[in-house]
Amino acid sequence: MRKSLERFLPKREQILKSRCLGRFTHLLHQHELWHFHRRSLAGGLALGLFVGSMPLIGHIPLALIGALWLRVNIPVAMGAVMLTNPLTMPAYLYFAFRLGLHIRSWLGFAPESSVAMPLTDLIHNWQLLFTDGGQRIWDAYLTIWLGSLLIGVLAAVAGYYLSLLIWRLVVTWRWRYRHRS
C-alpha cells in the first residue's frame, strides 16, 4: 500500500528544491513529515479531511501549517484537502447549509425563515440577501460553518480510524500470506 501511494506523490527532494518555499525549507526536512507509517498517514488524512471541509480560502497552506504543527504526513494531508474541490464544493456547501439549519433548530436558535428560503426564490429576489444590514448573509454563513464543522469532525474521526483499520487489515493479510508459503 505504501509503495503504491509513493508512486503517485511527488518526491521529497523535488518539493524541497522548490524555490517558492524560500526560507521555510528547513522546516520540511524532518523525516516523520514524509514517511508513510500508520499514525502519520492517519493523522494526515484526518487533518486534510477536517481542513478541506471548512468553508474558507487557503486550504493547502492551512493543511501545511497543521501538518508541520501536528507532525503528520504532508502529502496525505494535501491530498485529503483536495477531496473538496471547485466541482464538489457547491453540493457540499448545500449539504452543510441544510445540516447547519438542522443543528441551529435543534439548539434553539434557528435563523429567520428568509435565510432558508427556496433557491428559486433566492435567485429571482437576490437583493433580499442584502437587506437588514447583512444579517441574512451572516446567518447563512454561520449556518454553513456549523454544518461544515460537524461534517469536518465526523470525517476526520472516521478517516483516522478507518485508515488505521485498513492499515491493520493489510498488514495482517500480508503477514498471513507470507507465513502461508
CSV table of C-alpha atoms in Angstrom, one decimal:
chain,number,residue,atom,x,y,z
A,1,MET,CA,0.0,0.0,0.0
A,2,ARG,CA,2.8,2.4,0.9
A,3,LYS,CA,4.6,1.7,-2.4
A,4,SER,CA,1.6,2.5,-4.5
A,5,LEU,CA,1.0,5.7,-2.6
A,6,GLU,CA,4.6,6.8,-3.0
A,7,ARG,CA,4.5,6.2,-6.7
A,8,PHE,CA,1.9,8.9,-7.3
A,9,LEU,CA,3.1,11.5,-4.9
A,10,PRO,CA,5.9,14.0,-5.5
A,11,LYS,CA,9.3,13.1,-4.1
A,12,ARG,CA,10.6,14.9,-1.0
A,13,GLU,CA,13.7,16.1,-2.8
A,14,GLN,CA,11.6,17.7,-5.6
A,15,ILE,CA,9.5,19.6,-3.1
A,16,LEU,CA,12.5,20.8,-1.1
A,17,LYS,CA,14.2,22.1,-4.2
A,18,SER,CA,11.2,24.3,-5.0
A,19,ARG,CA,12.1,28.0,-5.0
A,20,CYS,CA,8.6,29.0,-3.7
A,21,LEU,CA,9.4,27.7,-0.2
A,22,GLY,CA,12.2,30.2,0.3
A,23,ARG,CA,13.4,30.3,3.9
A,24,PHE,CA,10.9,27.8,5.2
A,25,THR,CA,12.6,24.8,3.6
A,26,HIS,CA,14.4,23.9,6.8
A,27,LEU,CA,11.1,23.1,8.5
A,28,LEU,CA,10.3,20.4,5.9
A,29,HIS,CA,13.5,18.3,6.4
A,30,GLN,CA,12.0,16.2,9.3
A,31,HIS,CA,11.6,12.6,8.3
A,32,GLU,CA,8.3,12.0,10.0
A,33,LEU,CA,6.6,14.6,7.8
A,34,TRP,CA,7.3,12.4,4.7
A,35,HIS,CA,7.4,8.9,6.0
A,36,PHE,CA,4.4,6.6,5.5
A,37,HIS,CA,3.7,4.9,8.8
A,38,ARG,CA,0.2,4.2,10.2
A,39,ARG,CA,-0.1,7.1,12.7
A,40,SER,CA,1.4,9.7,10.4
A,41,LEU,CA,-0.8,8.6,7.5
A,42,ALA,CA,-4.0,8.5,9.7
A,43,GLY,CA,-3.2,11.9,11.2
A,44,GLY,CA,-2.5,13.5,7.8
A,45,LEU,CA,-5.8,12.1,6.4
A,46,ALA,CA,-7.8,13.3,9.4
A,47,LEU,CA,-6.2,16.8,9.2
A,48,GLY,CA,-6.8,17.0,5.5
A,49,LEU,CA,-10.4,16.0,5.7
A,50,PHE,CA,-11.1,18.5,8.5
A,51,VAL,CA,-9.3,21.4,6.9
A,52,GLY,CA,-10.9,20.6,3.5
A,53,SER,CA,-14.4,20.6,4.9
A,54,MET,CA,-14.1,24.2,6.3
A,55,PRO,CA,-15.7,26.9,4.2
A,56,LEU,CA,-12.6,29.2,3.9
A,57,ILE,CA,-9.9,30.1,1.4
A,58,GLY,CA,-6.4,28.7,1.6
A,59,HIS,CA,-6.9,25.1,2.5
A,60,ILE,CA,-3.5,24.0,1.3
A,61,PRO,CA,-1.5,26.5,3.4
A,62,LEU,CA,-3.6,25.7,6.4
A,63,ALA,CA,-3.1,22.0,5.9
A,64,LEU,CA,0.7,22.5,5.5
A,65,ILE,CA,0.9,24.6,8.7
A,66,GLY,CA,-1.3,22.0,10.6
A,67,ALA,CA,0.9,19.1,9.3
A,68,LEU,CA,4.0,20.9,10.5
A,69,TRP,CA,2.5,21.6,13.9
A,70,LEU,CA,1.0,18.1,14.4
A,71,ARG,CA,3.9,16.3,12.7
A,72,VAL,CA,1.8,14.3,10.4
A,73,ASN,CA,2.3,13.2,6.7
A,74,ILE,CA,2.3,16.3,4.5
A,75,PRO,CA,1.5,14.6,1.1
A,76,VAL,CA,-1.5,12.8,2.6
A,77,ALA,CA,-2.8,15.9,4.2
A,78,MET,CA,-2.5,17.8,0.9
A,79,GLY,CA,-4.2,15.0,-1.0
A,80,ALA,CA,-7.1,14.8,1.5
A,81,VAL,CA,-7.7,18.6,1.2
A,82,MET,CA,-8.2,18.1,-2.5
A,83,LEU,CA,-11.4,16.0,-1.9
A,84,THR,CA,-13.4,19.2,-1.7
A,85,ASN,CA,-12.6,20.9,-5.0
A,86,PRO,CA,-14.4,23.5,-7.1
A,87,LEU,CA,-16.5,20.8,-8.7
A,88,THR,CA,-17.7,19.2,-5.4
A,89,MET,CA,-18.0,22.4,-3.4
A,90,PRO,CA,-21.5,23.6,-4.4
A,91,ALA,CA,-23.1,20.3,-3.4
A,92,TYR,CA,-21.0,20.2,-0.3
A,93,LEU,CA,-22.0,23.7,0.8
A,94,TYR,CA,-25.6,23.0,0.2
A,95,PHE,CA,-25.4,19.8,2.3
A,96,ALA,CA,-23.5,21.8,5.0
A,97,PHE,CA,-26.2,24.5,4.9
A,98,ARG,CA,-29.0,22.0,5.4
A,99,LEU,CA,-27.2,20.3,8.2
A,100,GLY,CA,-26.4,23.6,9.8
A,101,LEU,CA,-30.1,24.5,9.7
A,102,HIS,CA,-31.0,21.3,11.5
A,103,ILE,CA,-28.3,22.0,14.1
A,104,ARG,CA,-29.5,25.5,14.7
A,105,SER,CA,-33.1,24.5,15.0
A,106,TRP,CA,-32.1,21.7,17.4
A,107,LEU,CA,-30.1,24.1,19.5
A,108,GLY,CA,-32.9,26.5,19.6
A,109,PHE,CA,-31.5,29.5,17.7
A,110,ALA,CA,-32.9,28.9,14.2
A,111,PRO,CA,-32.4,31.7,11.7
A,112,GLU,CA,-35.2,33.7,10.2
A,113,SER,CA,-37.3,31.9,7.6
A,114,SER,CA,-36.0,34.3,4.9
A,115,VAL,CA,-32.5,32.8,5.2
A,116,ALA,CA,-33.8,29.3,4.5
A,117,MET,CA,-35.9,30.4,1.5
A,118,PRO,CA,-36.0,28.1,-1.5
A,119,LEU,CA,-33.2,28.5,-4.0
A,120,THR,CA,-35.5,29.6,-6.9
A,121,ASP,CA,-36.9,32.4,-4.8
A,122,LEU,CA,-33.4,33.5,-3.8
A,123,ILE,CA,-32.3,33.5,-7.5
A,124,HIS,CA,-35.2,35.7,-8.5
A,125,ASN,CA,-35.0,38.0,-5.5
A,126,TRP,CA,-31.3,38.1,-4.8
A,127,GLN,CA,-31.5,41.6,-3.3
A,128,LEU,CA,-33.3,40.1,-0.3
A,129,LEU,CA,-29.9,38.8,0.9
A,130,PHE,CA,-28.5,42.3,1.3
A,131,THR,CA,-31.4,43.8,3.3
A,132,ASP,CA,-31.2,44.1,7.1
A,133,GLY,CA,-27.6,45.2,7.1
A,134,GLY,CA,-26.2,41.8,6.0
A,135,GLN,CA,-27.9,39.9,8.8
A,136,ARG,CA,-29.2,37.3,6.4
A,137,ILE,CA,-25.7,36.7,4.9
A,138,TRP,CA,-24.2,36.4,8.4
A,139,ASP,CA,-27.0,33.9,9.3
A,140,ALA,CA,-26.3,31.8,6.2
A,141,TYR,CA,-22.5,31.9,6.8
A,142,LEU,CA,-22.9,30.8,10.4
A,143,THR,CA,-25.3,28.0,9.3
A,144,ILE,CA,-22.8,26.8,6.8
A,145,TRP,CA,-20.0,26.9,9.4
A,146,LEU,CA,-21.9,24.9,11.9
A,147,GLY,CA,-22.7,22.2,9.3
A,148,SER,CA,-19.1,22.2,8.0
A,149,LEU,CA,-17.7,21.9,11.5
A,150,LEU,CA,-19.8,18.8,12.2
A,151,ILE,CA,-19.0,17.3,8.8
A,152,GLY,CA,-15.3,18.0,9.3
A,153,VAL,CA,-15.1,16.5,12.8
A,154,LEU,CA,-17.1,13.4,11.7
A,155,ALA,CA,-15.0,13.0,8.5
A,156,ALA,CA,-11.7,13.4,10.4
A,157,VAL,CA,-12.6,10.9,13.1
A,158,ALA,CA,-14.0,8.4,10.5
A,159,GLY,CA,-11.0,8.9,8.2
A,160,TYR,CA,-8.5,8.4,11.1
A,161,TYR,CA,-9.9,5.2,12.5
A,162,LEU,CA,-10.8,3.8,9.1
A,163,SER,CA,-7.3,4.3,7.8
A,164,LEU,CA,-5.9,2.6,11.0
A,165,LEU,CA,-8.3,-0.3,10.4
A,166,ILE,CA,-7.4,-0.7,6.8
A,167,TRP,CA,-3.7,-0.5,7.6
A,168,ARG,CA,-4.1,-3.2,10.2
A,169,LEU,CA,-6.1,-5.4,7.8
A,170,VAL,CA,-3.5,-5.1,5.1
A,171,VAL,CA,-0.6,-5.8,7.5
A,172,THR,CA,-2.4,-8.8,8.9
A,173,TRP,CA,-3.3,-10.1,5.4
A,174,ARG,CA,0.4,-9.7,4.3
A,175,TRP,CA,1.7,-11.4,7.4
A,176,ARG,CA,-0.7,-14.4,6.9
A,177,TYR,CA,0.1,-14.6,3.2
A,178,ARG,CA,3.8,-14.6,3.9
A,179,HIS,CA,3.6,-17.3,6.5
A,180,ARG,CA,1.4,-19.5,4.4
A,181,SER,CA,4.1,-20.1,1.8
